[in-house]
Coordinates of C-alpha atoms and ligand atoms in Angstrom, one line a residue:
S1 CA 113.3 137.5 66.3
Y2 CA 111.6 136.3 63.1
P3 CA 114.4 134.0 61.9
I4 CA 114.7 132.4 65.4
I5 CA 111.0 131.6 65.4
Y6 CA 111.3 130.2 61.9
V7 CA 114.1 127.9 63.0
F8 CA 112.0 126.7 65.9
V9 CA 109.0 126.0 63.7
L10 CA 111.2 124.1 61.3
L11 CA 112.8 122.1 64.0
F12 CA 109.5 121.3 65.6
S13 CA 107.9 120.2 62.3
F14 CA 111.0 118.1 61.7
L15 CA 110.6 116.4 65.1
L16 CA 106.9 115.8 64.4
V17 CA 107.5 114.3 61.0
T18 CA 110.3 112.0 62.2
S19 CA 108.3 110.8 65.2
A20 CA 105.2 110.1 63.0
H21 CA 107.5 108.4 60.5
T22 CA 108.9 106.1 63.1
H23 CA 105.6 105.0 64.4
E24 CA 104.1 104.4 60.9
D25 CA 107.2 102.5 59.9
F26 CA 107.1 100.4 63.0
L27 CA 103.5 99.4 62.2
Q28 CA 104.3 98.6 58.6
C29 CA 107.2 96.5 59.6
L30 CA 105.0 94.6 62.1
T31 CA 102.4 94.0 59.3
L32 CA 105.1 92.8 56.9
H33 CA 106.7 90.4 59.4
S34 CA 103.6 89.0 61.1
E35 CA 102.4 85.5 60.2
K36 CA 99.5 85.5 57.8
D37 CA 97.1 83.8 60.3
K38 CA 98.0 86.3 63.0
P39 CA 96.9 89.8 61.9
I40 CA 98.5 92.6 63.9
S41 CA 95.2 94.3 64.2
D42 CA 94.5 91.8 67.0
I43 CA 97.4 92.8 69.0
I44 CA 98.0 96.6 68.5
S45 CA 96.3 99.7 69.8
T46 CA 97.2 103.2 68.8
P47 CA 95.8 106.6 69.9
A48 CA 93.5 106.3 66.9
N49 CA 91.8 103.2 68.4
S50 CA 88.9 103.5 70.9
S51 CA 90.5 100.8 73.0
Y52 CA 93.7 102.7 73.4
T53 CA 93.0 104.6 76.6
S54 CA 91.6 101.6 78.5
A55 CA 94.5 99.4 77.2
L56 CA 96.9 102.0 78.6
N57 CA 95.2 102.9 81.8
S58 CA 94.0 99.5 83.0
Y59 CA 97.5 98.7 84.1
V60 CA 98.7 102.1 85.3
R61 CA 98.8 101.5 89.1
N62 CA 99.9 105.0 90.1
T63 CA 97.8 107.9 88.9
R64 CA 100.9 110.2 89.3
F65 CA 101.7 108.8 85.9
S66 CA 98.5 109.1 84.1
T67 CA 98.0 112.9 83.8
P68 CA 97.4 114.7 80.5
S69 CA 101.1 115.7 80.4
T70 CA 102.4 112.1 81.0
P71 CA 104.1 110.9 77.8
K72 CA 102.0 108.2 76.1
P73 CA 103.1 105.3 74.0
Q74 CA 102.6 105.5 70.2
V75 CA 101.6 101.9 70.1
I76 CA 100.6 99.2 72.6
V77 CA 101.4 95.7 71.5
T78 CA 99.8 92.8 73.3
P79 CA 101.5 89.7 71.9
L80 CA 99.7 86.4 71.9
G81 CA 102.9 84.4 71.5
V82 CA 106.6 84.4 71.3
S83 CA 106.8 85.2 67.6
Q84 CA 105.0 88.4 68.0
I85 CA 107.4 89.5 70.8
Q86 CA 110.3 88.7 68.4
E87 CA 108.7 90.7 65.6
T88 CA 108.0 93.7 68.0
L89 CA 111.7 93.7 69.1
Y90 CA 112.9 93.4 65.5
C91 CA 110.8 96.2 64.2
A92 CA 111.4 98.5 67.2
Q93 CA 115.2 98.1 66.7
K94 CA 114.9 98.6 62.9
H95 CA 112.9 101.8 63.4
R96 CA 114.7 103.0 66.5
I97 CA 111.7 103.1 68.7
Q98 CA 112.0 102.3 72.4
V99 CA 110.2 99.4 73.9
R100 CA 108.9 99.3 77.5
V101 CA 107.8 95.9 78.7
R102 CA 104.8 95.8 81.1
S103 CA 103.5 92.8 82.9
G104 CA 101.3 93.9 85.9
G105 CA 102.1 97.7 85.6
H106 CA 103.0 98.0 89.3
D107 CA 106.3 99.8 88.7
Y108 CA 106.3 102.5 91.4
E109 CA 107.7 105.2 89.1
G110 CA 106.3 104.2 85.8
P111 CA 109.2 103.1 83.5
S112 CA 107.1 100.1 82.3
F113 CA 104.6 102.4 80.7
V114 CA 106.1 105.9 80.5
S115 CA 109.1 107.1 78.5
P116 CA 110.4 110.6 77.6
V117 CA 111.2 109.4 74.0
P118 CA 108.8 107.9 71.4
F119 CA 108.0 104.4 72.6
V120 CA 105.9 101.2 72.4
I121 CA 104.5 99.3 75.3
L122 CA 105.0 95.5 75.0
D123 CA 102.2 94.5 77.3
M124 CA 102.3 90.9 78.4
I125 CA 98.6 90.8 79.4
N126 CA 97.7 87.9 77.0
L127 CA 100.6 85.7 78.2
R128 CA 99.3 84.6 81.6
N129 CA 99.1 80.9 81.5
V130 CA 99.8 79.0 84.8
S131 CA 100.5 75.3 84.7
I132 CA 100.9 73.5 88.0
D133 CA 102.7 70.1 88.3
E134 CA 101.7 69.3 91.9
E135 CA 103.4 65.8 91.8
N136 CA 106.8 67.4 91.3
N137 CA 106.1 70.6 93.1
I138 CA 106.9 72.8 90.2
A139 CA 104.9 75.3 88.0
W140 CA 105.4 77.2 84.8
V141 CA 103.9 80.7 84.9
Q142 CA 103.9 83.3 82.2
S143 CA 105.0 86.8 83.0
G144 CA 101.6 88.4 82.3
A145 CA 100.0 86.4 85.1
T146 CA 99.2 88.1 88.3
L147 CA 100.3 86.7 91.7
G148 CA 96.6 86.3 92.5
E149 CA 96.3 84.0 89.4
L150 CA 99.4 82.0 90.4
Y151 CA 98.2 81.6 94.0
Y152 CA 94.7 80.7 92.8
W153 CA 95.9 77.9 90.5
I154 CA 98.3 76.5 93.1
A155 CA 95.5 76.3 95.7
N156 CA 93.2 74.8 93.0
K157 CA 95.6 71.8 92.9
S158 CA 96.8 71.5 96.5
R159 CA 96.1 72.9 100.0
T160 CA 99.6 72.1 101.1
L161 CA 101.6 73.9 98.4
G162 CA 102.4 77.6 98.2
F163 CA 104.8 80.0 96.7
P164 CA 106.9 82.8 98.5
A165 CA 105.9 85.9 96.6
G166 CA 104.2 89.3 97.2
V167 CA 101.2 90.3 99.2
C168 CA 99.2 92.3 96.6
Q169 CA 97.3 89.9 94.2
T170 CA 97.4 92.2 91.2
I171 CA 101.2 92.4 90.9
G172 CA 102.5 91.0 87.6
V173 CA 104.8 88.0 87.7
G174 CA 107.2 89.6 85.1
G175 CA 108.3 92.6 87.1
H176 CA 108.0 91.0 90.5
F177 CA 110.1 87.9 90.0
S178 CA 112.8 89.7 88.0
G179 CA 113.1 92.4 90.8
G180 CA 113.3 89.8 93.7
G181 CA 109.7 89.6 95.0
Y182 CA 109.0 88.9 98.7
G183 CA 105.9 88.1 100.7
T184 CA 104.9 86.5 104.0
L185 CA 106.9 83.3 103.4
L186 CA 110.3 85.1 103.0
R187 CA 111.7 84.1 106.4
K188 CA 110.9 80.5 105.6
Y189 CA 111.7 80.3 101.9
G190 CA 113.4 83.5 100.8
L191 CA 112.3 85.5 97.7
A192 CA 110.3 84.5 94.7
A193 CA 113.6 84.9 92.7
D194 CA 115.3 82.4 95.0
N195 CA 112.7 79.8 94.0
V196 CA 113.0 80.2 90.2
L197 CA 114.4 77.1 88.5
D198 CA 114.3 78.1 84.8
A199 CA 113.0 80.9 82.6
H200 CA 112.2 81.6 78.9
L201 CA 113.6 84.9 77.7
I202 CA 113.8 86.6 74.3
D203 CA 117.0 88.6 74.0
V204 CA 117.9 91.6 71.9
K205 CA 118.7 89.4 68.9
G206 CA 115.3 87.8 69.1
R207 CA 116.6 84.5 70.3
F208 CA 114.3 82.4 72.5
L209 CA 116.5 81.2 75.4
D210 CA 116.1 79.0 78.4
R211 CA 118.4 78.6 81.4
K212 CA 120.7 76.3 79.6
S213 CA 121.0 78.4 76.4
M214 CA 121.2 81.8 78.2
G215 CA 123.8 80.6 80.7
E216 CA 124.1 81.1 84.4
D217 CA 125.2 84.8 84.2
L218 CA 122.1 86.0 82.4
F219 CA 119.8 83.6 84.3
G220 CA 121.3 85.0 87.5
A221 CA 120.8 88.6 86.4
I222 CA 117.1 88.3 85.8
R223 CA 116.5 86.9 89.3
G224 CA 116.7 90.2 91.2
G225 CA 118.5 92.5 88.7
G226 CA 115.3 93.5 87.0
G227 CA 114.2 92.0 83.7
A228 CA 113.9 95.3 81.8
S229 CA 117.7 95.6 81.2
F230 CA 118.2 92.2 79.7
G231 CA 115.3 91.1 77.5
V232 CA 111.7 90.0 77.6
I233 CA 111.0 87.2 80.0
V234 CA 108.1 85.1 78.7
S235 CA 107.7 82.6 81.5
W236 CA 109.3 81.2 84.6
K237 CA 109.6 77.7 86.0
I238 CA 109.3 77.9 89.8
K239 CA 109.7 75.6 92.8
L240 CA 106.5 75.3 94.8
V241 CA 107.0 75.1 98.6
P242 CA 105.3 73.0 101.3
V243 CA 102.8 74.8 103.6
P244 CA 100.8 73.2 106.3
A245 CA 97.1 72.6 105.7
N246 CA 96.4 75.1 108.4
V247 CA 98.2 78.3 109.2
T248 CA 97.4 80.9 111.9
V249 CA 97.1 84.7 111.3
F250 CA 96.7 87.6 113.6
T251 CA 96.7 91.4 113.6
V252 CA 97.3 93.1 116.9
R253 CA 97.0 96.9 116.9
K254 CA 98.7 99.0 119.5
G255 CA 98.5 102.8 120.0
L256 CA 101.1 105.0 121.6
E257 CA 99.2 104.9 124.8
Q258 CA 99.6 101.1 124.7
N259 CA 103.3 101.3 124.5
A260 CA 103.5 101.0 120.7
T261 CA 106.9 102.6 120.6
Q262 CA 108.4 100.2 123.2
I263 CA 106.8 97.2 121.6
L264 CA 108.0 98.2 118.1
H265 CA 111.5 98.7 119.5
R266 CA 111.5 95.2 121.0
W267 CA 110.1 93.8 117.7
Q268 CA 113.4 94.7 116.1
Y269 CA 115.1 92.1 118.3
A270 CA 112.4 89.5 118.3
A271 CA 111.0 89.3 114.8
P272 CA 114.1 88.6 112.8
N273 CA 115.4 86.0 115.3
I274 CA 112.1 84.2 116.1
D275 CA 111.2 80.8 114.6
R276 CA 111.3 81.1 110.8
D277 CA 107.7 79.7 110.5
L278 CA 106.6 83.0 112.0
F279 CA 106.5 86.3 110.0
I280 CA 105.3 89.4 111.8
R281 CA 105.3 92.6 109.8
V282 CA 104.3 96.0 111.2
L283 CA 102.2 98.7 109.6
L284 CA 102.6 102.2 111.1
T285 CA 99.9 104.8 110.6
G286 CA 99.2 108.2 112.2
S287 CA 95.7 109.3 113.1
G288 CA 94.0 112.4 114.5
S289 CA 95.2 115.9 113.9
V290 CA 97.1 118.7 115.7
Q291 CA 94.0 120.8 115.6
Y292 CA 91.9 118.4 117.7
G293 CA 94.7 117.1 119.9
N294 CA 93.6 113.5 119.4
R295 CA 96.8 112.4 117.7
S296 CA 98.1 108.9 117.9
V297 CA 100.3 106.5 116.0
H298 CA 99.2 102.9 115.6
A299 CA 101.4 99.9 115.0
S300 CA 99.6 96.9 113.6
F301 CA 101.5 93.7 114.1
N302 CA 100.3 91.6 111.1
S303 CA 101.4 88.0 111.1
I304 CA 101.2 84.5 109.7
Y305 CA 102.5 81.4 111.5
L306 CA 103.0 78.2 109.5
G307 CA 101.2 76.0 112.1
G308 CA 98.4 76.0 114.6
K309 CA 97.8 78.4 117.4
D310 CA 98.6 75.8 120.0
K311 CA 102.2 76.1 119.0
L312 CA 102.1 79.8 118.2
L313 CA 101.0 81.0 121.6
P314 CA 103.8 79.5 123.6
L315 CA 106.3 80.6 121.0
M316 CA 105.1 84.2 121.3
Q317 CA 105.0 84.0 125.0
K318 CA 108.7 82.9 125.0
S319 CA 110.1 85.2 122.3
F320 CA 107.9 88.3 122.1
P321 CA 105.7 88.5 125.2
E322 CA 105.5 92.3 125.0
L323 CA 102.9 92.0 122.3
G324 CA 100.5 90.2 124.7
L325 CA 99.1 87.9 122.0
V326 CA 96.1 85.9 123.2
S327 CA 94.2 83.0 121.6
E328 CA 91.3 85.3 120.6
D329 CA 93.6 87.3 118.4
C330 CA 94.4 84.2 116.3
T331 CA 92.5 82.6 113.4
E332 CA 93.4 79.4 111.8
M333 CA 92.9 79.0 108.0
S334 CA 94.4 77.6 104.9
W335 CA 97.4 79.2 103.3
I336 CA 95.4 80.5 100.4
Q337 CA 92.9 82.1 102.8
S338 CA 95.9 83.8 104.4
I339 CA 96.7 85.3 101.0
L340 CA 93.2 86.9 101.0
Y341 CA 93.7 88.0 104.6
F342 CA 97.0 89.8 103.9
A343 CA 95.7 91.3 100.7
G344 CA 93.0 93.0 102.8
F345 CA 90.0 91.1 101.6
K346 CA 87.3 90.9 104.3
N347 CA 85.7 87.6 105.4
G348 CA 83.3 86.1 103.0
Q349 CA 85.3 86.9 99.9
S350 CA 85.9 83.9 97.7
L351 CA 89.1 82.6 96.1
E352 CA 87.9 83.8 92.7
D353 CA 88.6 87.3 93.9
L354 CA 92.2 86.5 93.4
L355 CA 91.6 86.4 89.7
N356 CA 90.3 90.0 89.8
R357 CA 92.8 92.2 88.1
T358 CA 91.4 95.6 89.0
L359 CA 93.0 97.7 91.7
T360 CA 91.7 101.0 93.1
V361 CA 94.5 103.4 92.4
N362 CA 95.7 106.8 93.7
S363 CA 98.8 108.8 93.3
Y364 CA 101.6 107.8 95.6
K365 CA 105.3 108.1 96.3
A366 CA 107.4 105.4 98.0
K367 CA 110.9 104.8 99.3
S368 CA 112.7 102.0 101.0
D369 CA 115.4 101.4 103.6
Y370 CA 117.1 98.5 105.2
V371 CA 117.8 98.3 108.9
R372 CA 121.0 96.7 110.2
Q373 CA 121.1 98.1 113.7
P374 CA 118.0 98.4 115.9
I375 CA 116.5 101.9 115.7
P376 CA 116.6 103.5 119.1
E377 CA 113.3 104.3 120.8
A378 CA 114.1 108.1 120.8
A379 CA 114.6 107.9 117.0
L380 CA 111.2 106.1 116.6
E381 CA 109.6 108.9 118.6
G382 CA 111.1 111.4 116.3
I383 CA 109.2 109.8 113.4
W384 CA 105.7 110.2 114.9
P385 CA 105.2 114.0 114.6
R386 CA 105.8 113.6 110.9
F387 CA 102.8 111.3 110.6
F388 CA 100.6 114.2 111.9
E389 CA 101.6 116.6 109.2
K390 CA 98.8 117.2 106.8
E391 CA 100.6 115.8 103.8
A392 CA 100.8 112.4 105.7
Q393 CA 97.1 112.0 106.2
S394 CA 97.2 109.0 104.0
S395 CA 100.5 107.4 104.7
V396 CA 101.7 104.1 105.9
T397 CA 105.2 102.8 106.8
I398 CA 105.7 99.1 106.7
L399 CA 108.4 97.1 108.4
N400 CA 109.2 93.6 107.2
P401 CA 111.4 91.3 109.3
Y402 CA 114.3 89.4 107.7
G403 CA 116.3 86.6 109.2
G404 CA 115.6 82.9 108.8
R405 CA 116.2 81.7 105.2
M406 CA 117.1 85.3 104.1
S407 CA 120.2 85.2 106.2
E408 CA 121.4 81.9 104.8
I409 CA 121.5 82.9 101.1
S410 CA 124.8 84.7 100.3
E411 CA 124.8 88.3 99.3
S412 CA 126.2 87.4 95.9
A413 CA 124.0 84.4 95.1
T414 CA 121.6 86.6 93.2
P415 CA 121.6 90.3 92.4
F416 CA 119.5 90.9 95.5
P417 CA 122.1 91.6 98.2
H418 CA 120.1 92.4 101.3
R419 CA 120.6 89.2 103.3
A420 CA 122.5 88.3 106.5
G421 CA 122.7 91.1 109.0
V422 CA 119.5 92.8 107.9
I423 CA 117.0 93.2 110.7
G424 CA 114.3 94.2 108.3
K425 CA 113.2 96.4 105.4
I426 CA 111.2 99.6 105.8
Q427 CA 108.8 100.8 103.1
Y428 CA 107.5 104.4 103.4
L429 CA 104.4 105.2 101.4
V430 CA 102.3 108.4 101.0
Y431 CA 99.1 108.6 99.0
W432 CA 97.0 111.5 97.8
S433 CA 94.0 112.0 95.6
E434 CA 94.3 115.7 94.7
E435 CA 95.3 116.3 91.1
G436 CA 98.0 118.6 89.9
T437 CA 101.7 119.2 90.3
A438 CA 101.4 121.3 93.5
A439 CA 99.8 118.3 95.3
T440 CA 102.5 116.0 94.0
K441 CA 105.3 118.2 95.0
K442 CA 103.9 118.7 98.5
H443 CA 103.6 115.0 99.2
V444 CA 106.9 114.0 97.5
R445 CA 108.6 116.7 99.7
W446 CA 107.1 115.2 102.8
M447 CA 108.4 111.8 101.8
R448 CA 111.9 113.2 101.2
R449 CA 111.9 114.9 104.6
L450 CA 111.0 111.6 106.3
Y451 CA 113.7 109.8 104.3
A452 CA 116.3 112.4 105.3
Y453 CA 115.3 112.1 108.9
M454 CA 115.8 108.3 108.8
A455 CA 119.3 108.5 107.3
P456 CA 121.3 108.0 110.6
Y457 CA 119.2 105.0 111.7
V458 CA 119.3 102.8 108.5
S459 CA 122.0 101.1 106.5
N460 CA 124.2 103.9 105.5
F461 CA 127.6 102.6 104.3
S462 CA 125.8 102.7 101.1
R463 CA 122.1 103.3 101.8
E464 CA 120.4 100.2 100.6
A465 CA 117.1 100.2 98.7
Y466 CA 114.8 97.5 97.2
M467 CA 114.8 97.4 93.4
N468 CA 111.1 96.4 93.2
Y469 CA 110.3 99.6 95.2
R470 CA 111.7 101.7 92.4
D471 CA 112.8 105.2 93.5
L472 CA 114.0 107.5 90.8
D473 CA 115.1 110.0 93.5
I474 CA 118.2 107.9 94.1
G475 CA 119.4 108.5 90.5
K476 CA 118.5 107.8 86.9
N477 CA 119.8 107.6 83.4
K478 CA 119.6 110.9 81.5
K479 CA 117.5 111.0 78.4
G480 CA 119.5 110.4 75.3
R481 CA 122.9 110.4 77.1
R482 CA 125.2 107.6 77.9
T483 CA 125.3 106.9 81.6
S484 CA 128.8 106.3 83.0
L485 CA 129.5 103.4 85.4
R486 CA 130.2 105.9 88.1
Q487 CA 126.8 107.7 87.7
A488 CA 124.9 104.4 87.5
S489 CA 126.7 103.1 90.6
V490 CA 125.0 105.7 92.7
W491 CA 121.7 103.9 92.5
G492 CA 123.1 100.5 91.3
T493 CA 125.0 99.9 94.5
K494 CA 121.9 100.9 96.6
Y495 CA 119.8 98.2 94.9
F496 CA 122.5 95.6 94.3
K497 CA 125.7 96.5 96.4
N498 CA 128.7 94.7 94.8
N499 CA 126.5 92.6 92.5
F500 CA 126.0 95.8 90.4
K501 CA 129.3 95.2 88.7
R502 CA 128.3 91.7 87.6
L503 CA 125.0 93.1 86.2
V504 CA 127.0 95.6 84.1
F505 CA 129.1 92.8 82.8
V506 CA 126.0 90.7 81.8
K507 CA 124.4 93.8 80.2
T508 CA 127.6 94.4 78.2
V509 CA 127.6 90.9 76.9
F510 CA 123.9 90.5 76.1
D511 CA 122.8 94.0 75.2
P512 CA 125.9 96.0 74.2
T513 CA 123.9 98.6 72.3
N514 CA 121.7 99.2 75.3
F515 CA 118.4 98.6 73.4
F516 CA 116.6 97.5 76.6
R517 CA 116.8 100.6 78.6
N518 CA 114.8 102.8 81.0
E519 CA 115.4 105.4 83.6
Q520 CA 117.2 102.9 85.9
S521 CA 118.3 100.2 83.5
I522 CA 121.8 98.8 83.9
P523 CA 124.2 100.5 81.5
P524 CA 126.6 98.5 79.3
L525 CA 130.3 99.4 79.6
Ligands
LIG1 P1 105.5 96.3 85.7 O1 104.8 95.7 84.6 O2 105.3 97.8 85.9 O3 107.1 96.0 85.6 C1 108.0 96.4 86.5 C2 109.4 96.4 85.8 O4 109.7 95.1 85.3 C3 109.5 97.3 84.6 O5 110.9 97.8 84.5 C4 109.2 96.4 83.5 O6 109.7 96.9 82.2 C5 109.9 95.1 83.9 N1 109.2 94.0 83.4 C6 107.9 93.6 83.6 N2 107.6 92.5 82.9 C7 108.7 92.1 82.3 C8 109.1 91.0 81.5 N3 108.2 90.1 81.2 N4 110.3 90.9 81.0 C9 111.2 91.9 81.3 N5 111.0 92.9 82.1 C10 109.8 93.1 82.6 N6 106.9 93.9 95.9 C11 107.2 92.8 96.7 O7 108.3 92.3 96.6 N7 106.3 92.4 97.7 C12 105.0 92.9 97.8 O8 104.2 92.5 98.6 C13 104.7 94.0 97.0 N8 103.5 94.6 97.1 C14 103.1 95.6 96.2 C15 101.8 96.2 96.2 C16 101.5 97.2 95.3 C17 100.1 97.8 95.4 C18 102.4 97.7 94.4 C19 102.1 98.8 93.4 C20 103.7 97.1 94.3 C21 104.1 96.1 95.2 N9 105.3 95.5 95.1 C22 105.6 94.5 96.0 C23 106.3 95.9 94.2 C24 106.3 95.0 92.9 O9 106.9 93.8 93.2 C25 107.1 95.7 91.8 O10 106.5 96.9 91.5 C26 107.1 94.8 90.6 O11 108.2 95.2 89.7 C27 105.8 94.8 89.8 O12 105.8 94.0 88.7 P2 104.8 94.2 87.6 O13 105.0 93.2 86.5 O14 103.4 94.3 88.2 O15 105.2 95.7 87.1

């Protein structure tokens, strides 16, 4: 066995040497190409720097991907401007090191900050300028800004302007807009990506492109097809939308003993067809345990209405009386206060909290589904026992209604295809704090069982999924191997339906060598 061990040792040393070589060369290249007044020491962090761990972990939002065995980047680059992004891309290509772009780090499965091959994180944290033009209802926002920062600066200029994007204030604009991005205004105004007017992108050749110079194919692809396959998006021009000076919010919680199942069943008919000024999502949680026999499921109907409660109450009485909404359930507030309300801030917190970039994180696994036919009551009842299993102690299932503006935009207008005919989207989430692979496996298995149970009740011609709720269970590119169109279609059509083919075409034109890649990037032909 001696010669075999010898070969392994040699191979191992060779791999070590080549990876160290790559990383050193990359840094040398950056030093050589950086402008004199912009030293790279200001923008790089390697494992040798004391700042490395915090630079890496501050934007890891799922501790499932920050274990000792999680592959770590060789370098974290935090560019201060466009030229440093161009230099990073140039040197990474020259020295064959993979680049993962990170804006807010909310990627559910980690591809923005984890890679199985030697890699660099291009972290957009320093590029977070937000500039609001309230006269013309537009804004430019850089990819490294969070949604909280965007909302804060909009509200700073106007009480009657808003933007239709996500609920969690720490999400990064870069990943969110490029994957679609939805929030409480989606029934009125569609997705964040539907309201993007222009973008600045750096492509694989280092060219700085805007909408005109990149053309409509690439501009279309980055509005829902995920930015990571196509380039580095530096900033976005967005259309701000009108919101009333006062909106109304409510959260009504029903347990099984208060007919939660029947009300939820009825919600599927009411919520997607009701006035588009009204958005009612549902959060489902289990409570109690088999042991004590005090089990219940709670459905929290969590809502915003773009108007006062004087109009909301008759509307609910007419279209969704089963919920039994009364005036005392409702609170009027400004749109920006509703952002705090949905983000889970308690009364008394100030708008400045939207600028806070810290997020308490755990390990979690998520999946998504789209509902096109109402789920029967009996099928809903079949879900509940799963919430009482011990793995589900910290789980939540969230249903978001579609309809309204979402039904008017054609399936092929952007890569995001889940439009007319969709009743709503389901997101399943399970969290845990125990460390170790056994805990991960246990919870992930629970999630997969729930997903399998749901199969007959959700869109299943091709089971649809939301790209921004990345799920590597549905398929991924294999390390170091070319992915065929057929293989990639397995997850590609779930996220994008027929638009997947168009994304492959755009990828082939703009990044034929597949430099911008990750576990679920679009492959070129
Ligand atoms: P991150 O930086 O991890 O990037 C995600 C992907 O985009 C990666 O592939 C990355 O490489 C790529 N990318 C990032 N910046 C880029 C850039 N500048 N150029 C090119 N590619 C870039 N979604 C939703 O629609 N509505 C919601 O309400 C929520 N709520 C929510 C809450 C929480 C707690 C989490 C963790 C996630 C959500 N999401 C969500 C999902 C969220 O929209 C999704 O994870 C986004 O991709 C996150 O964008 P980040 O920039 O934060 O992620």
